PDB file of C-alpha atoms in Angstrom:
ATOM      1  CA  UNK E  17     -19.340  24.325 -18.710  1.00 43.00           C
ATOM      2  CA  UNK E  18     -20.059  27.139 -16.228  1.00 43.00           C
ATOM      3  CA  UNK E  19     -20.942  30.682 -17.321  1.00 44.00           C
ATOM      4  CA  UNK E  20     -20.884  33.864 -15.245  1.00 45.00           C
ATOM      5  CA  UNK E  21     -24.233  35.157 -13.962  1.00 45.00           C
ATOM      6  CA  UNK E  22     -26.083  37.901 -15.869  1.00 45.00           C
ATOM      7  CA  UNK E  23     -23.674  37.572 -18.770  1.00 44.00           C
ATOM      8  CA  UNK E  24     -20.917  39.356 -16.898  1.00 44.00           C
ATOM      9  CA  UNK E  25     -17.673  38.263 -18.521  1.00 44.00           C
ATOM     10  CA  UNK E  26     -15.274  40.245 -16.347  1.00 45.00           C
ATOM     11  CA  UNK E  27     -13.030  37.915 -14.439  1.00 50.00           C
ATOM     12  CA  UNK E  28     -11.133  39.023 -11.350  1.00 54.00           C
ATOM     13  CA  UNK E  29      -8.480  36.778  -9.832  1.00 61.00           C
ATOM     14  CA  UNK E  30      -9.900  35.190  -6.715  1.00 69.00           C
ATOM     15  CA  UNK E  31      -8.051  35.717  -3.466  1.00 80.00           C
ATOM     16  CA  UNK E  32     -10.057  33.229  -1.450  1.00 88.00           C
ATOM     17  CA  UNK E  33     -12.715  30.537  -1.563  1.00 93.00           C
ATOM     18  CA  UNK E  34     -15.477  29.632   0.884  1.00 92.00           C
ATOM     19  CA  UNK E  35     -15.857  25.938   1.716  1.00 93.00           C
ATOM     20  CA  UNK E  36     -19.609  25.503   2.153  1.00 89.00           C
ATOM     21  CA  UNK E  37     -19.232  22.017   3.622  1.00 87.00           C
ATOM     22  CA  UNK E  38     -22.387  20.424   4.983  1.00 87.00           C
ATOM     23  CA  UNK E  39     -25.641  22.309   5.495  1.00 80.00           C
ATOM     24  CA  UNK E  40     -27.605  22.629   8.699  1.00 80.00           C
ATOM     25  CA  UNK E  41     -27.867  24.897  11.706  1.00 84.00           C
ATOM     26  CA  UNK E  42     -25.495  25.287  14.676  1.00 86.00           C
ATOM     27  CA  UNK E  43     -26.696  22.080  16.352  1.00 90.00           C
ATOM     28  CA  UNK E  44     -26.140  20.046  13.174  1.00 89.00           C
ATOM     29  CA  UNK E  45     -22.695  21.593  12.726  1.00 90.00           C
ATOM     30  CA  UNK E  46     -21.777  20.794  16.336  1.00 92.00           C
ATOM     31  CA  UNK E  47     -22.947  17.197  15.917  1.00 93.00           C
ATOM     32  CA  UNK E  48     -20.969  16.800  12.686  1.00 92.00           C
ATOM     33  CA  UNK E  49     -17.924  18.357  14.362  1.00 95.00           C
ATOM     34  CA  UNK E  50     -18.097  15.805  17.196  1.00 96.00           C
ATOM     35  CA  UNK E  51     -18.569  12.895  14.772  1.00 94.00           C
ATOM     36  CA  UNK E  52     -15.770  13.942  12.423  1.00 95.00           C
ATOM     37  CA  UNK E  53     -13.427  14.724  15.332  1.00 96.00           C
ATOM     38  CA  UNK E  54     -13.989  11.262  16.807  1.00 96.00           C
ATOM     39  CA  UNK E  55     -13.340   9.555  13.458  1.00 95.00           C
ATOM     40  CA  UNK E  56     -10.249  11.686  12.813  1.00 96.00           C
ATOM     41  CA  UNK E  57      -8.772  10.984  16.267  1.00 96.00           C
ATOM     42  CA  UNK E  58      -9.299   7.235  15.767  1.00 95.00           C
ATOM     43  CA  UNK E  59      -7.677   7.465  12.319  1.00 95.00           C
ATOM     44  CA  UNK E  60      -4.656   9.369  13.665  1.00 96.00           C
ATOM     45  CA  UNK E  61      -4.155   7.106  16.689  1.00 95.00           C
ATOM     46  CA  UNK E  62      -4.671   3.927  14.669  1.00 93.00           C
ATOM     47  CA  UNK E  63      -2.194   4.830  11.962  1.00 95.00           C
ATOM     48  CA  UNK E  64       0.373   6.174  14.409  1.00 95.00           C
ATOM     49  CA  UNK E  65       0.082   2.958  16.415  1.00 92.00           C
ATOM     50  CA  UNK E  66       0.676   0.834  13.311  1.00 92.00           C
ATOM     51  CA  UNK E  67       3.743   2.879  12.394  1.00 94.00           C
ATOM     52  CA  UNK E  68       5.200   2.692  15.906  1.00 93.00           C
ATOM     53  CA  UNK E  69       4.543  -1.041  16.348  1.00 92.00           C
ATOM     54  CA  UNK E  70       6.064  -1.940  12.972  1.00 93.00           C
ATOM     55  CA  UNK E  71       9.084   0.273  13.665  1.00 93.00           C
ATOM     56  CA  UNK E  72       9.764  -1.065  17.171  1.00 90.00           C
ATOM     57  CA  UNK E  73       9.077  -4.779  16.651  1.00 88.00           C
ATOM     58  CA  UNK E  74      11.975  -6.446  14.857  1.00 86.00           C
ATOM     59  CA  UNK E  75       9.786  -9.398  13.875  1.00 88.00           C
ATOM     60  CA  UNK E  76       7.771  -7.066  11.651  1.00 89.00           C
ATOM     61  CA  UNK E  77      10.785  -5.807   9.718  1.00 91.00           C
ATOM     62  CA  UNK E  78       9.765  -7.468   6.454  1.00 92.00           C
ATOM     63  CA  UNK E  79       8.669  -6.093   3.076  1.00 94.00           C
ATOM     64  CA  UNK E  80       4.961  -6.621   3.784  1.00 91.00           C
ATOM     65  CA  UNK E  81       5.085  -4.568   6.978  1.00 93.00           C
ATOM     66  CA  UNK E  82       7.386  -1.986   5.397  1.00 96.00           C
ATOM     67  CA  UNK E  83       4.643  -1.338   2.837  1.00 95.00           C
ATOM     68  CA  UNK E  84       1.977  -1.413   5.538  1.00 93.00           C
ATOM     69  CA  UNK E  85       3.882   1.208   7.542  1.00 95.00           C
ATOM     70  CA  UNK E  86       4.015   3.415   4.458  1.00 96.00           C
ATOM     71  CA  UNK E  87       0.281   2.883   3.928  1.00 95.00           C
ATOM     72  CA  UNK E  88      -0.369   4.075   7.486  1.00 95.00           C
ATOM     73  CA  UNK E  89       1.868   7.105   6.881  1.00 96.00           C
ATOM     74  CA  UNK E  90       0.001   8.037   3.684  1.00 96.00           C
ATOM     75  CA  UNK E  91      -3.397   7.532   5.372  1.00 95.00           C
ATOM     76  CA  UNK E  92      -2.331   9.723   8.266  1.00 95.00           C
ATOM     77  CA  UNK E  93      -1.035  12.471   5.980  1.00 96.00           C
ATOM     78  CA  UNK E  94      -3.885  12.761   3.526  1.00 90.00           C
ATOM     79  CA  UNK E  95      -6.593  12.762   6.184  1.00 94.00           C
ATOM     80  CA  UNK E  96      -4.578  15.456   7.994  1.00 96.00           C
ATOM     81  CA  UNK E  97      -4.378  17.545   4.827  1.00 95.00           C
ATOM     82  CA  UNK E  98      -8.183  17.880   4.912  1.00 95.00           C
ATOM     83  CA  UNK E  99      -9.714  17.428   8.345  1.00 95.00           C
ATOM     84  CA  UNK E 100      -8.056  20.030  10.605  1.00 95.00           C
ATOM     85  CA  UNK E 101      -9.417  22.719   8.265  1.00 94.00           C
ATOM     86  CA  UNK E 102     -12.778  20.943   7.865  1.00 93.00           C
ATOM     87  CA  UNK E 103     -13.145  20.634  11.649  1.00 94.00           C
ATOM     88  CA  UNK E 104     -12.314  24.310  12.142  1.00 93.00           C
ATOM     89  CA  UNK E 105     -14.950  25.247   9.561  1.00 93.00           C
ATOM     90  CA  UNK E 106     -17.675  23.419  11.495  1.00 92.00           C
ATOM     91  CA  UNK E 107     -17.144  25.953  14.287  1.00 88.00           C
ATOM     92  CA  UNK E 108     -16.592  28.973  12.035  1.00 84.00           C
ATOM     93  CA  UNK E 109     -19.066  31.226  10.280  1.00 82.00           C
ATOM     94  CA  UNK E 110     -16.698  32.350   7.509  1.00 85.00           C
ATOM     95  CA  UNK E 111     -15.308  28.953   6.300  1.00 90.00           C
ATOM     96  CA  UNK E 112     -12.752  30.830   4.201  1.00 93.00           C
ATOM     97  CA  UNK E 113      -9.670  29.255   2.606  1.00 94.00           C
ATOM     98  CA  UNK E 114      -7.209  31.304   0.581  1.00 94.00           C
ATOM     99  CA  UNK E 115      -6.668  30.590  -3.096  1.00 94.00           C
ATOM    100  CA  UNK E 116      -3.088  29.477  -2.377  1.00 94.00           C
ATOM    101  CA  UNK E 117      -4.261  27.394   0.578  1.00 95.00           C
ATOM    102  CA  UNK E 118      -6.878  25.679  -1.562  1.00 95.00           C
ATOM    103  CA  UNK E 119      -4.346  24.904  -4.302  1.00 96.00           C
ATOM    104  CA  UNK E 120      -1.858  23.593  -1.724  1.00 96.00           C
ATOM    105  CA  UNK E 121      -4.487  21.422  -0.057  1.00 96.00           C
ATOM    106  CA  UNK E 122      -5.539  19.971  -3.389  1.00 96.00           C
ATOM    107  CA  UNK E 123      -1.922  19.362  -4.488  1.00 97.00           C
ATOM    108  CA  UNK E 124      -1.038  17.271  -1.438  1.00 97.00           C
ATOM    109  CA  UNK E 125      -4.425  15.557  -1.311  1.00 95.00           C
ATOM    110  CA  UNK E 126      -4.107  14.491  -4.949  1.00 94.00           C
ATOM    111  CA  UNK E 127      -0.499  13.387  -4.452  1.00 96.00           C
ATOM    112  CA  UNK E 128      -1.236  11.281  -1.373  1.00 95.00           C
ATOM    113  CA  UNK E 129      -4.467   9.671  -2.558  1.00 92.00           C
ATOM    114  CA  UNK E 130      -2.841   8.651  -5.853  1.00 94.00           C
ATOM    115  CA  UNK E 131       0.189   7.365  -3.945  1.00 96.00           C
ATOM    116  CA  UNK E 132      -2.092   5.169  -1.840  1.00 93.00           C
ATOM    117  CA  UNK E 133      -3.650   3.661  -4.979  1.00 92.00           C
ATOM    118  CA  UNK E 134      -0.233   2.690  -6.331  1.00 95.00           C
ATOM    119  CA  UNK E 135       0.901   1.478  -2.903  1.00 95.00           C
ATOM    120  CA  UNK E 136      -2.041  -0.919  -2.623  1.00 92.00           C
ATOM    121  CA  UNK E 137      -1.056  -2.381  -5.999  1.00 93.00           C
ATOM    122  CA  UNK E 138       2.552  -2.764  -4.807  1.00 96.00           C
ATOM    123  CA  UNK E 139       1.315  -4.557  -1.691  1.00 92.00           C
ATOM    124  CA  UNK E 140      -0.654  -6.979  -3.860  1.00 91.00           C
ATOM    125  CA  UNK E 141       2.456  -7.652  -5.963  1.00 94.00           C
ATOM    126  CA  UNK E 142       4.456  -8.246  -2.769  1.00 94.00           C
ATOM    127  CA  UNK E 143       1.955 -10.890  -1.612  1.00 90.00           C
ATOM    128  CA  UNK E 144       2.022 -12.462  -5.095  1.00 92.00           C
ATOM    129  CA  UNK E 145       5.805 -12.893  -5.012  1.00 94.00           C
ATOM    130  CA  UNK E 146       5.796 -14.077  -1.366  1.00 91.00           C
ATOM    131  CA  UNK E 147       3.144 -16.760  -1.920  1.00 88.00           C
ATOM    132  CA  UNK E 148       3.688 -17.822  -5.530  1.00 90.00           C
ATOM    133  CA  UNK E 149       7.511 -17.589  -5.639  1.00 92.00           C
ATOM    134  CA  UNK E 150       8.678 -17.935  -2.026  1.00 91.00           C
ATOM    135  CA  UNK E 151      12.223 -19.024  -2.935  1.00 92.00           C
ATOM    136  CA  UNK E 152      12.749 -15.892  -5.032  1.00 93.00           C
ATOM    137  CA  UNK E 153      11.096 -13.603  -2.501  1.00 94.00           C
ATOM    138  CA  UNK E 154      14.177 -12.585  -0.438  1.00 93.00           C
ATOM    139  CA  UNK E 155      15.949 -11.460  -3.622  1.00 93.00           C
ATOM    140  CA  UNK E 156      12.958 -10.086  -5.517  1.00 93.00           C
ATOM    141  CA  UNK E 157      11.796  -7.983  -2.566  1.00 95.00           C
ATOM    142  CA  UNK E 158      15.118  -7.028  -1.020  1.00 95.00           C
ATOM    143  CA  UNK E 159      15.193  -3.672   0.867  1.00 95.00           C
ATOM    144  CA  UNK E 160      16.501  -1.597  -2.051  1.00 96.00           C
ATOM    145  CA  UNK E 161      13.784  -2.919  -4.357  1.00 96.00           C
ATOM    146  CA  UNK E 162      11.115  -2.167  -1.738  1.00 97.00           C
ATOM    147  CA  UNK E 163      12.429   1.356  -1.296  1.00 97.00           C
ATOM    148  CA  UNK E 164      12.367   1.917  -5.069  1.00 97.00           C
ATOM    149  CA  UNK E 165       8.804   0.585  -5.281  1.00 97.00           C
ATOM    150  CA  UNK E 166       7.629   2.974  -2.563  1.00 97.00           C
ATOM    151  CA  UNK E 167       9.481   5.854  -4.230  1.00 97.00           C
ATOM    152  CA  UNK E 168       7.734   4.928  -7.465  1.00 97.00           C
ATOM    153  CA  UNK E 169       4.326   5.216  -5.800  1.00 97.00           C
ATOM    154  CA  UNK E 170       5.148   8.754  -4.684  1.00 97.00           C
ATOM    155  CA  UNK E 171       6.406   9.619  -8.166  1.00 97.00           C
ATOM    156  CA  UNK E 172       3.110   8.403  -9.618  1.00 95.00           C
ATOM    157  CA  UNK E 173       1.213  10.526  -7.116  1.00 96.00           C
ATOM    158  CA  UNK E 174       3.385  13.547  -7.876  1.00 96.00           C
ATOM    159  CA  UNK E 175       2.762  13.168 -11.623  1.00 95.00           C
ATOM    160  CA  UNK E 176      -1.005  13.168 -11.164  1.00 94.00           C
ATOM    161  CA  UNK E 177      -0.868  16.103  -8.779  1.00 95.00           C
ATOM    162  CA  UNK E 178       1.475  18.206 -10.908  1.00 96.00           C
ATOM    163  CA  UNK E 179      -0.824  17.740 -13.913  1.00 94.00           C
ATOM    164  CA  UNK E 180      -4.177  18.276 -12.215  1.00 93.00           C
ATOM    165  CA  UNK E 181      -3.291  21.175  -9.892  1.00 95.00           C
ATOM    166  CA  UNK E 182      -2.210  23.802 -12.470  1.00 94.00           C
ATOM    167  CA  UNK E 183      -4.851  22.601 -14.924  1.00 93.00           C
ATOM    168  CA  UNK E 184      -7.532  23.259 -12.313  1.00 93.00           C
ATOM    169  CA  UNK E 185      -6.253  26.424 -10.665  1.00 94.00           C
ATOM    170  CA  UNK E 186      -5.463  28.301 -13.881  1.00 91.00           C
ATOM    171  CA  UNK E 187      -9.167  28.208 -14.774  1.00 90.00           C
ATOM    172  CA  UNK E 188     -11.022  31.540 -14.552  1.00 90.00           C
ATOM    173  CA  UNK E 189     -13.399  31.416 -11.571  1.00 87.00           C
ATOM    174  CA  UNK E 190     -16.125  34.014 -11.905  1.00 81.00           C
ATOM    175  CA  UNK E 191     -19.487  32.426 -11.168  1.00 70.00           C
ATOM    176  CA  UNK E 192     -18.872  32.239  -7.412  1.00 82.00           C
ATOM    177  CA  UNK E 193     -16.161  31.645  -4.835  1.00 89.00           C
ATOM    178  CA  UNK E 194     -18.297  29.209  -2.813  1.00 91.00           C
ATOM    179  CA  UNK E 195     -17.034  25.625  -3.113  1.00 91.00           C
ATOM    180  CA  UNK E 196     -19.893  23.197  -2.537  1.00 89.00           C
ATOM    181  CA  UNK E 197     -17.671  20.820  -0.593  1.00 90.00           C
ATOM    182  CA  UNK E 198     -15.715  20.544   2.663  1.00 92.00           C
ATOM    183  CA  UNK E 199     -12.314  20.447   0.945  1.00 93.00           C
ATOM    184  CA  UNK E 200     -10.745  21.582  -2.321  1.00 93.00           C
ATOM    185  CA  UNK E 201     -11.274  19.012  -5.055  1.00 89.00           C
ATOM    186  CA  UNK E 202     -11.620  18.999  -8.845  1.00 87.00           C
ATOM    187  CA  UNK E 203     -15.373  18.293  -9.286  1.00 84.00           C
ATOM    188  CA  UNK E 204     -16.692  21.189  -7.130  1.00 87.00           C
ATOM    189  CA  UNK E 205     -14.029  23.568  -8.447  1.00 90.00           C
ATOM    190  CA  UNK E 206     -15.026  22.864 -12.058  1.00 87.00           C
ATOM    191  CA  UNK E 207     -18.546  23.976 -11.136  1.00 85.00           C
ATOM    192  CA  UNK E 208     -17.194  27.462 -10.430  1.00 89.00           C
ATOM    193  CA  UNK E 209     -15.281  27.910 -13.683  1.00 88.00           C
ATOM    194  CA  UNK E 210     -16.590  30.321 -16.307  1.00 87.00           C
ATOM    195  CA  UNK E 211     -14.651  28.627 -19.109  1.00 86.00           C
ATOM    196  CA  UNK E 212     -15.045  25.376 -20.987  1.00 87.00           C
ATOM    197  CA  UNK E 213     -14.063  22.625 -18.520  1.00 86.00           C
ATOM    198  CA  UNK E 214     -14.339  19.739 -20.979  1.00 89.00           C
ATOM    199  CA  UNK E 215     -10.547  19.365 -21.168  1.00 89.00           C
ATOM    200  CA  UNK E 216     -10.287  19.258 -17.377  1.00 88.00           C
ATOM    201  CA  UNK E 217     -13.011  16.647 -17.091  1.00 85.00           C
ATOM    202  CA  UNK E 218     -11.449  14.508 -19.805  1.00 88.00           C
ATOM    203  CA  UNK E 219      -8.008  14.726 -18.181  1.00 88.00           C
ATOM    204  CA  UNK E 220      -9.478  13.836 -14.764  1.00 84.00           C
ATOM    205  CA  UNK E 221     -11.436  10.947 -16.251  1.00 83.00           C
ATOM    206  CA  UNK E 222      -8.474   9.680 -18.317  1.00 87.00           C
ATOM    207  CA  UNK E 223      -5.787   9.884 -15.608  1.00 88.00           C
ATOM    208  CA  UNK E 224      -8.030   8.606 -12.824  1.00 83.00           C
ATOM    209  CA  UNK E 225      -9.388   5.842 -15.047  1.00 82.00           C
ATOM    210  CA  UNK E 226      -5.912   4.720 -16.129  1.00 89.00           C
ATOM    211  CA  UNK E 227      -4.593   4.724 -12.568  1.00 89.00           C
ATOM    212  CA  UNK E 228      -7.600   2.917 -11.103  1.00 84.00           C
ATOM    213  CA  UNK E 229      -7.912   0.387 -13.926  1.00 87.00           C
ATOM    214  CA  UNK E 230      -4.152  -0.226 -14.106  1.00 91.00           C
ATOM    215  CA  UNK E 231      -3.653  -0.726 -10.384  1.00 91.00           C
ATOM    216  CA  UNK E 232      -6.864  -2.758 -10.102  1.00 88.00           C
ATOM    217  CA  UNK E 233      -5.598  -5.052 -12.872  1.00 91.00           C
ATOM    218  CA  UNK E 234      -2.347  -5.590 -10.948  1.00 93.00           C
ATOM    219  CA  UNK E 235      -4.349  -6.424  -7.816  1.00 90.00           C
ATOM    220  CA  UNK E 236      -6.753  -8.793  -9.592  1.00 88.00           C
ATOM    221  CA  UNK E 237      -4.000 -10.664 -11.468  1.00 93.00           C
ATOM    222  CA  UNK E 238      -1.873 -10.937  -8.321  1.00 91.00           C
ATOM    223  CA  UNK E 239      -4.720 -12.261  -6.220  1.00 87.00           C
ATOM    224  CA  UNK E 240      -5.884 -14.551  -8.981  1.00 88.00           C
ATOM    225  CA  UNK E 241      -2.525 -16.326  -8.906  1.00 89.00           C
ATOM    226  CA  UNK E 242      -2.480 -16.166  -5.095  1.00 86.00           C
ATOM    227  CA  UNK E 243      -5.894 -17.824  -4.830  1.00 84.00           C
ATOM    228  CA  UNK E 244      -4.885 -20.654  -7.160  1.00 86.00           C
ATOM    229  CA  UNK E 245      -1.649 -21.198  -5.223  1.00 85.00           C
ATOM    230  CA  UNK E 246      -3.404 -21.223  -1.840  1.00 81.00           C
ATOM    231  CA  UNK E 247      -6.069 -23.667  -3.014  1.00 79.00           C
ATOM    232  CA  UNK E 248      -3.337 -26.098  -4.074  1.00 80.00           C
ATOM    233  CA  UNK E 249      -1.852 -26.142  -0.581  1.00 73.00           C
ATOM    234  CA  UNK E 250      -2.363 -29.299   1.475  1.00 69.00           C
ATOM    235  CA  UNK E 251      -2.128 -27.576   4.844  1.00 64.00           C
ATOM    236  CA  UNK E 252      -5.493 -26.271   5.996  1.00 62.00           C
ATOM    237  CA  UNK E 253      -3.855 -24.074   8.621  1.00 61.00           C
ATOM    238  CA  UNK E 254      -1.556 -22.515   6.032  1.00 60.00           C
ATOM    239  CA  UNK E 255      -4.481 -21.822   3.731  1.00 64.00           C
ATOM    240  CA  UNK E 256      -6.430 -20.167   6.532  1.00 66.00           C
ATOM    241  CA  UNK E 257      -3.519 -17.914   7.545  1.00 62.00           C
ATOM    242  CA  UNK E 258      -2.829 -16.804   3.986  1.00 65.00           C
ATOM    243  CA  UNK E 259      -6.486 -16.210   3.196  1.00 66.00           C
ATOM    244  CA  UNK E 260      -6.771 -14.143   6.373  1.00 66.00           C
ATOM    245  CA  UNK E 261      -3.770 -11.982   5.484  1.00 65.00           C
ATOM    246  CA  UNK E 262      -4.858 -11.554   1.865  1.00 73.00           C
ATOM    247  CA  UNK E 263      -8.463 -10.993   2.905  1.00 72.00           C
ATOM    248  CA  UNK E 264      -7.398  -7.940   4.922  1.00 72.00           C
ATOM    249  CA  UNK E 265      -5.683  -6.461   1.911  1.00 76.00           C
ATOM    250  CA  UNK E 266      -8.557  -7.223  -0.449  1.00 79.00           C
ATOM    251  CA  UNK E 267     -10.998  -5.554   1.941  1.00 78.00           C
ATOM    252  CA  UNK E 268      -8.893  -2.386   2.032  1.00 79.00           C
ATOM    253  CA  UNK E 269      -8.405  -2.417  -1.745  1.00 82.00           C
ATOM    254  CA  UNK E 270     -12.108  -2.897  -2.486  1.00 82.00           C
ATOM    255  CA  UNK E 271     -13.160  -0.054  -0.204  1.00 81.00           C
ATOM    256  CA  UNK E 272     -10.553   2.364  -1.565  1.00 84.00           C
ATOM    257  CA  UNK E 273     -10.874   1.682  -5.288  1.00 82.00           C
ATOM    258  CA  UNK E 274     -14.662   1.416  -5.149  1.00 81.00           C
ATOM    259  CA  UNK E 275     -15.118   4.886  -3.675  1.00 80.00           C
ATOM    260  CA  UNK E 276     -12.517   6.461  -5.982  1.00 77.00           C
ATOM    261  CA  UNK E 277     -14.223   4.971  -9.030  1.00 75.00           C
ATOM    262  CA  UNK E 278     -17.569   6.441  -7.965  1.00 72.00           C
ATOM    263  CA  UNK E 279     -15.988   9.874  -7.445  1.00 72.00           C
ATOM    264  CA  UNK E 280     -13.589  10.277 -10.363  1.00 68.00           C
ATOM    265  CA  UNK E 281     -13.507   7.494 -12.943  1.00 60.00           C
ATOM    266  CA  UNK E 282     -16.988   7.512 -14.402  1.00 57.00           C
ATOM    267  CA  UNK E 283     -18.609   9.929 -16.862  1.00 55.00           C
ATOM    268  CA  UNK E 284     -20.732  12.514 -15.069  1.00 55.00           C
ATOM    269  CA  UNK E 285     -18.880  11.950 -11.816  1.00 52.00           C
ATOM    270  CA  UNK E 286     -19.058  15.680 -11.070  1.00 45.00           C
ATOM    271  CA  UNK E 287     -22.857  15.817 -11.420  1.00 54.00           C
ATOM    272  CA  UNK E 288     -23.919  15.345  -7.777  1.00 62.00           C
ATOM    273  CA  UNK E 289     -21.963  17.279  -5.162  1.00 68.00           C
ATOM    274  CA  UNK E 290     -24.057  15.886  -2.299  1.00 71.00           C
ATOM    275  CA  UNK E 291     -23.109  12.365  -3.357  1.00 73.00           C
ATOM    276  CA  UNK E 292     -19.524  13.559  -3.769  1.00 74.00           C
ATOM    277  CA  UNK E 293     -19.364  14.831  -0.189  1.00 84.00           C
ATOM    278  CA  UNK E 294     -20.513  11.510   1.246  1.00 82.00           C
ATOM    279  CA  UNK E 295     -18.134   9.520  -0.947  1.00 82.00           C
ATOM    280  CA  UNK E 296     -15.284  11.889  -0.048  1.00 86.00           C
ATOM    281  CA  UNK E 297     -15.884  11.393   3.664  1.00 89.00           C
ATOM    282  CA  UNK E 298     -15.655   7.667   3.110  1.00 87.00           C
ATOM    283  CA  UNK E 299     -12.296   7.562   1.335  1.00 84.00           C
ATOM    284  CA  UNK E 300     -10.661  10.520   3.102  1.00 90.00           C
ATOM    285  CA  UNK E 301     -11.648   9.635   6.677  1.00 91.00           C
ATOM    286  CA  UNK E 302     -13.503   6.341   7.093  1.00 90.00           C
ATOM    287  CA  UNK E 303     -10.994   4.266   5.099  1.00 90.00           C
ATOM    288  CA  UNK E 304      -7.907   5.765   6.840  1.00 92.00           C
ATOM    289  CA  UNK E 305      -9.667   4.977  10.122  1.00 92.00           C
ATOM    290  CA  UNK E 306     -10.582   1.418   9.081  1.00 89.00           C
ATOM    291  CA  UNK E 307      -7.249   0.382   7.522  1.00 88.00           C
ATOM    292  CA  UNK E 308      -5.352   0.020  10.845  1.00 89.00           C
ATOM    293  CA  UNK E 309      -8.299  -1.899  12.314  1.00 85.00           C
ATOM    294  CA  UNK E 310      -8.532  -4.177   9.263  1.00 83.00           C
ATOM    295  CA  UNK E 311      -4.838  -4.995   9.307  1.00 80.00           C
ATOM    296  CA  UNK E 312      -4.472  -5.305  13.087  1.00 76.00           C
ATOM    297  CA  UNK E 313      -7.652  -7.211  13.948  1.00 67.00           C
ATOM    298  CA  UNK E 314      -7.197  -9.724  11.128  1.00 66.00           C
ATOM    299  CA  UNK E 315      -3.431 -10.080  11.431  1.00 73.00           C
ATOM    300  CA  UNK E 316      -2.020 -12.367  14.119  1.00 75.00           C
ATOM    301  CA  UNK E 317       1.530 -10.991  13.762  1.00 77.00           C
ATOM    302  CA  UNK E 318       0.368  -7.434  14.414  1.00 82.00           C
ATOM    303  CA  UNK E 319      -1.777  -8.504  17.382  1.00 78.00           C
ATOM    304  CA  UNK E 320       1.197 -10.408  18.841  1.00 79.00           C
ATOM    305  CA  UNK E 321       3.428  -7.368  18.320  1.00 80.00           C
ATOM    306  CA  UNK E 322       0.891  -5.118  20.072  1.00 78.00           C
ATOM    307  CA  UNK E 323       0.762  -7.593  22.960  1.00 80.00           C
ATOM    308  CA  UNK E 324       4.561  -7.718  23.236  1.00 81.00           C
ATOM    309  CA  UNK E 325       4.772  -3.930  23.116  1.00 76.00           C
ATOM    310  CA  UNK E 326       2.118  -3.660  25.840  1.00 75.00           C
ATOM    311  CA  UNK E 327       3.872  -6.238  28.031  1.00 75.00           C
ATOM    312  CA  UNK E 328       7.202  -4.477  27.584  1.00 68.00           C
ATOM    313  CA  UNK E 329       5.659  -1.138  28.541  1.00 59.00           C
ATOM    314  CA  UNK E 330       4.024  -2.696  31.624  1.00 61.00           C
ATOM    315  CA  UNK E 331       7.286  -4.316  32.669  1.00 58.00           C
ATOM    316  CA  UNK E 332       9.069  -0.974  32.646  1.00 55.00           C
TER     317      UNK E 332
END
């Protein structure tokens, strides 16, 4: 629980916050700006490329690539919710964000990150049906079902966001308006509250834990069945292709869920803000940058589609 300094209990509604971000002098800030800008540009270009390739190549118009295109869209959006403002703050002395801007940033960040967690679970289920029940796959994963599954992931994200945002931003903030972070998030905001934040921490722990554990269970069960099915195959080439495709997804899932668990789903997760900043950079920027590389470099269909798209562009 946070208490106001010097016992001052008067609480004035805040009009703005200051995002402290990372410490260091002008040279450090310039170096961090260049590093983060490079990572963000790669993330934007990579995810846009995946979306364009999947949209333009008819051979990739299947449920798996429909979900992958949505994953790229979510990655692109939630990194863009954070990093334009973070990059501007590296070059600014004020680093101010309005109260409404902070709440809006947190709302969409929470919505999109939660959506990605559910989407990764849906992608694991899609691979489970495709590999373990291939004859049922065209019916089980027909376009309407896929659209409903994606809509469901956004609904799950919206539920988490609509619960956490008002619960956080109706707290009285009186200890300071300096957020010890580079974007608006629950753990650093709870540090500024001058009221009992136990309920907020329990809600964050409970919702995040349920989402992470539930979706992780779906992924583990799906890939458990997938592994058994692949190992029973007689074709070595078929096993290699399926393991390669599934390996890409498991890499992305492990990176995403691992960092979220460290940040939100363990008791005392809000204790170290310095650790929180590093972890946040990983799942808000590094993972969105890596996902297109993971899926394109380890996926023959995507590499072939990129080659065809390049050849078609050259021919014109």
